[in-house]
Amino acid sequence: MRLNTSNYLPEEVFVQRASLEDPLTERILARLAESGQPVPVRILDERGDPSSELDLFDEKGLTEAERFSRGKRRLLLTRHLGDWLRACPGTSHHVCCNLWTVNPGEGCPLDCSYCYLQSYLRRNPTLKLYTNTSAMLEEIRQRTQADPERYYRIGTGEVIDSLVWDRLSDASLELVPFFASLPNAVLELKTKTDFVENLLALAQEHKG
């Protein structure tokens, strides 16, 4: 899919070395190279957030607001560590909707002033995509198979817009057929974009 400036292309991309050979990393870097807008790519050996680990890039003169703004123009490709699938903690004194969450990344370039992510991620503002997605899918499969009598509603929009990177990553082309194969799970996508081309192309698969 051809990219254009409306797709919130990052100004810089950082890749942690462990992610270099992951298929998602290769796909994103190839798509950026084809975009006609060269984006510098830097390889990192350290873990951490390039916009909060100030000693990494000598940005000690930046204010917190400047660092946060710069972070939302950077994309870090890294591997997720730990569990992927989590039960929504719910709100005290309210009936829980029993949503489960899985986060394929973190942060959002849309910069909506009313969004809770503006403060929630202020200390780690760099946009992130996790490249070890096969581990994410395997964890979901194992969890749903272990409890076949339970119906799982699983959302990807807790700390990232579900589709904001879809024209760059084609993540939905992997997620939708995967969830269609699960008899006791449904995928919930939350987005403020109109990047739904892949979903329309998958209309016969997603049972929507």
Coordinates of C-alpha atoms in Angstrom, one line a residue:
M1 CA 0.0 0.0 0.0
R2 CA 1.4 3.4 -1.0
L3 CA 2.1 5.7 1.9
N4 CA 1.5 9.4 2.0
T5 CA 2.0 12.3 4.4
S6 CA -1.5 11.8 5.9
N7 CA -0.3 8.5 7.4
Y8 CA 1.6 10.1 10.3
L9 CA 5.0 8.9 9.2
P10 CA 7.6 9.2 11.9
E11 CA 10.5 11.7 11.5
E12 CA 12.9 9.2 13.0
V13 CA 12.9 5.4 13.5
F14 CA 14.9 3.6 16.2
V15 CA 15.3 -0.2 16.0
Q16 CA 16.6 -2.3 18.9
R17 CA 19.1 -4.7 17.6
A18 CA 17.1 -7.8 18.8
S19 CA 14.2 -6.7 16.5
L20 CA 16.2 -6.2 13.3
E21 CA 15.3 -9.6 11.7
D22 CA 11.7 -9.7 12.8
P23 CA 9.3 -9.8 9.9
L24 CA 7.4 -6.7 11.1
T25 CA 10.6 -4.7 11.3
E26 CA 11.6 -5.7 7.8
R27 CA 8.1 -4.8 6.5
I28 CA 8.0 -1.4 8.2
L29 CA 11.5 -0.4 7.0
A30 CA 10.8 -1.5 3.5
R31 CA 7.5 0.4 3.4
L32 CA 9.3 3.5 4.7
A33 CA 12.0 3.2 2.1
E34 CA 9.3 3.1 -0.6
S35 CA 7.4 6.1 0.8
G36 CA 9.5 8.7 -1.1
Q37 CA 10.2 10.5 2.2
P38 CA 13.5 9.3 3.6
V39 CA 13.3 8.6 7.3
P40 CA 16.6 8.2 9.3
V41 CA 16.9 4.8 11.0
R42 CA 19.1 4.3 14.1
I43 CA 20.0 1.0 15.6
L44 CA 20.0 0.8 19.4
D45 CA 21.7 -1.7 21.7
E46 CA 20.1 -0.3 24.8
R47 CA 16.5 -0.8 25.9
G48 CA 14.6 2.3 27.0
D49 CA 12.8 5.2 25.6
P50 CA 14.9 7.4 23.3
S51 CA 12.9 10.5 24.4
S52 CA 13.1 9.9 28.1
E53 CA 16.6 8.4 28.4
L54 CA 18.2 11.9 27.9
D55 CA 21.8 10.8 28.2
L56 CA 21.2 8.6 25.1
F57 CA 21.0 11.6 22.7
D58 CA 22.2 14.5 24.9
E59 CA 18.9 16.2 25.1
K60 CA 19.2 17.5 28.6
G61 CA 18.3 21.0 27.5
L62 CA 14.8 20.1 26.4
T63 CA 11.7 20.9 28.6
E64 CA 9.3 18.0 29.4
A65 CA 6.8 19.4 26.9
E66 CA 9.5 19.6 24.1
R67 CA 10.7 16.0 24.9
F68 CA 7.1 14.7 24.8
S69 CA 6.4 16.5 21.5
R70 CA 9.6 15.1 20.0
G71 CA 8.8 11.6 21.2
K72 CA 5.5 11.6 19.3
R73 CA 7.5 12.1 16.1
R74 CA 9.7 9.1 16.8
L75 CA 9.0 5.4 16.3
L76 CA 10.8 2.7 18.2
L77 CA 10.7 -0.9 16.9
T78 CA 11.3 -3.2 19.9
R79 CA 10.3 -6.5 21.4
H80 CA 7.7 -6.8 24.1
L81 CA 8.9 -8.5 27.3
G82 CA 6.5 -10.3 29.6
D83 CA 2.9 -11.2 29.3
W84 CA 0.8 -9.8 26.4
L85 CA -2.7 -10.6 27.4
R86 CA -4.2 -8.9 30.4
A87 CA -7.7 -8.6 31.9
C88 CA -9.0 -5.1 32.0
P89 CA -8.7 -3.9 35.6
G90 CA -12.1 -2.2 35.4
T91 CA -13.2 0.9 37.3
S92 CA -14.0 0.8 41.0
H93 CA -17.7 0.5 41.9
H94 CA -18.6 -0.2 38.2
V95 CA -19.7 -3.4 36.6
C96 CA -16.7 -4.7 34.6
C97 CA -17.2 -5.4 30.8
N98 CA -14.8 -8.3 30.9
L99 CA -12.6 -6.9 28.2
W100 CA -9.1 -8.4 27.8
T101 CA -6.4 -6.2 26.4
V102 CA -3.3 -6.9 24.2
N103 CA -1.0 -4.0 23.2
P104 CA 0.9 -4.4 19.9
G105 CA 2.5 -1.1 20.6
E106 CA 2.3 2.0 22.7
G107 CA 1.6 5.7 22.1
C108 CA -0.2 7.5 19.3
P109 CA 0.9 10.2 16.8
L110 CA -2.6 11.7 16.5
D111 CA -2.0 14.1 19.4
C112 CA -5.6 14.6 20.4
S113 CA -5.7 17.1 23.3
Y114 CA -8.4 15.3 25.2
C115 CA -6.8 11.8 25.1
Y116 CA -5.7 10.3 28.4
L117 CA -2.5 9.0 26.7
Q118 CA -1.2 12.6 26.7
S119 CA -0.5 12.3 30.4
Y120 CA -0.4 8.6 30.9
L121 CA 2.6 8.2 28.6
R122 CA 4.3 11.5 29.3
R123 CA 7.4 9.9 30.9
N124 CA 7.8 7.5 27.9
P125 CA 6.5 9.4 24.9
T126 CA 8.3 7.6 22.0
L127 CA 5.8 5.8 19.8
K128 CA 6.5 2.0 20.0
L129 CA 5.6 -1.0 17.9
Y130 CA 6.4 -4.5 19.2
T131 CA 7.9 -6.6 16.6
N132 CA 7.7 -10.1 18.2
T133 CA 4.0 -10.4 17.2
S134 CA 4.2 -14.2 16.7
A135 CA 4.7 -14.5 20.5
M136 CA 1.6 -12.3 21.0
L137 CA -0.6 -14.5 18.8
E138 CA 0.7 -17.7 20.4
E139 CA -0.1 -16.4 23.9
I140 CA -3.7 -15.5 22.8
R141 CA -4.1 -18.9 21.2
Q142 CA -2.9 -20.8 24.3
R143 CA -5.1 -18.8 26.6
T144 CA -8.3 -19.2 24.6
Q145 CA -7.7 -22.9 24.0
A146 CA -7.1 -23.5 27.7
D147 CA -10.5 -22.1 28.5
P148 CA -12.8 -23.1 25.6
E149 CA -16.0 -22.4 27.5
R150 CA -15.1 -18.8 28.0
Y151 CA -15.7 -16.2 25.2
Y152 CA -12.9 -13.7 25.1
R153 CA -13.3 -10.1 23.9
I154 CA -9.8 -8.9 23.2
G155 CA -9.0 -5.2 22.4
T156 CA -5.9 -3.7 21.0
G157 CA -6.7 0.0 21.7
E158 CA -5.7 0.5 25.4
V159 CA -2.4 2.4 24.9
I160 CA -2.3 2.7 21.1
D161 CA -4.7 3.5 18.4
S162 CA -5.6 0.1 16.8
L163 CA -5.2 1.2 13.2
V164 CA -3.0 4.3 13.2
W165 CA 0.0 2.3 11.9
D166 CA -1.9 -0.2 9.8
R167 CA -0.9 1.4 6.5
L168 CA 2.7 0.9 7.6
S169 CA 2.5 -2.4 9.4
D170 CA -0.4 -4.3 7.8
A171 CA -1.0 -5.7 11.3
S172 CA -4.7 -6.1 10.7
L173 CA -3.9 -8.5 7.8
E174 CA -2.4 -10.8 10.4
L175 CA -4.8 -10.2 13.3
V176 CA -8.1 -10.5 11.6
P177 CA -7.6 -14.0 10.0
F178 CA -6.0 -15.1 13.2
F179 CA -9.0 -14.1 15.3
A180 CA -11.4 -15.5 12.7
S181 CA -9.8 -18.9 13.4
L182 CA -10.6 -18.8 17.1
P183 CA -14.0 -20.2 18.0
N184 CA -14.2 -18.4 21.4
A185 CA -12.6 -15.0 20.8
V186 CA -13.5 -11.7 19.1
L187 CA -11.1 -8.8 18.2
E188 CA -12.0 -5.3 19.2
L189 CA -10.3 -2.4 17.3
K190 CA -10.5 1.2 18.5
T191 CA -9.4 4.0 16.2
K192 CA -9.8 7.6 15.3
T193 CA -8.6 7.1 11.8
D194 CA -10.3 6.0 8.6
F195 CA -7.5 3.5 7.8
V196 CA -9.9 0.7 7.2
E197 CA -8.8 -0.5 3.7
N198 CA -7.4 -3.8 5.0
L199 CA -10.6 -4.5 7.0
L200 CA -12.8 -3.9 3.9
A201 CA -10.5 -6.3 2.0
L202 CA -11.0 -8.9 4.7
A203 CA -14.8 -8.6 4.8
Q204 CA -15.3 -12.3 4.1
E205 CA -12.9 -13.3 6.9
H206 CA -13.7 -11.2 9.9
K207 CA -17.3 -12.2 10.4
G208 CA -18.3 -8.6 11.0

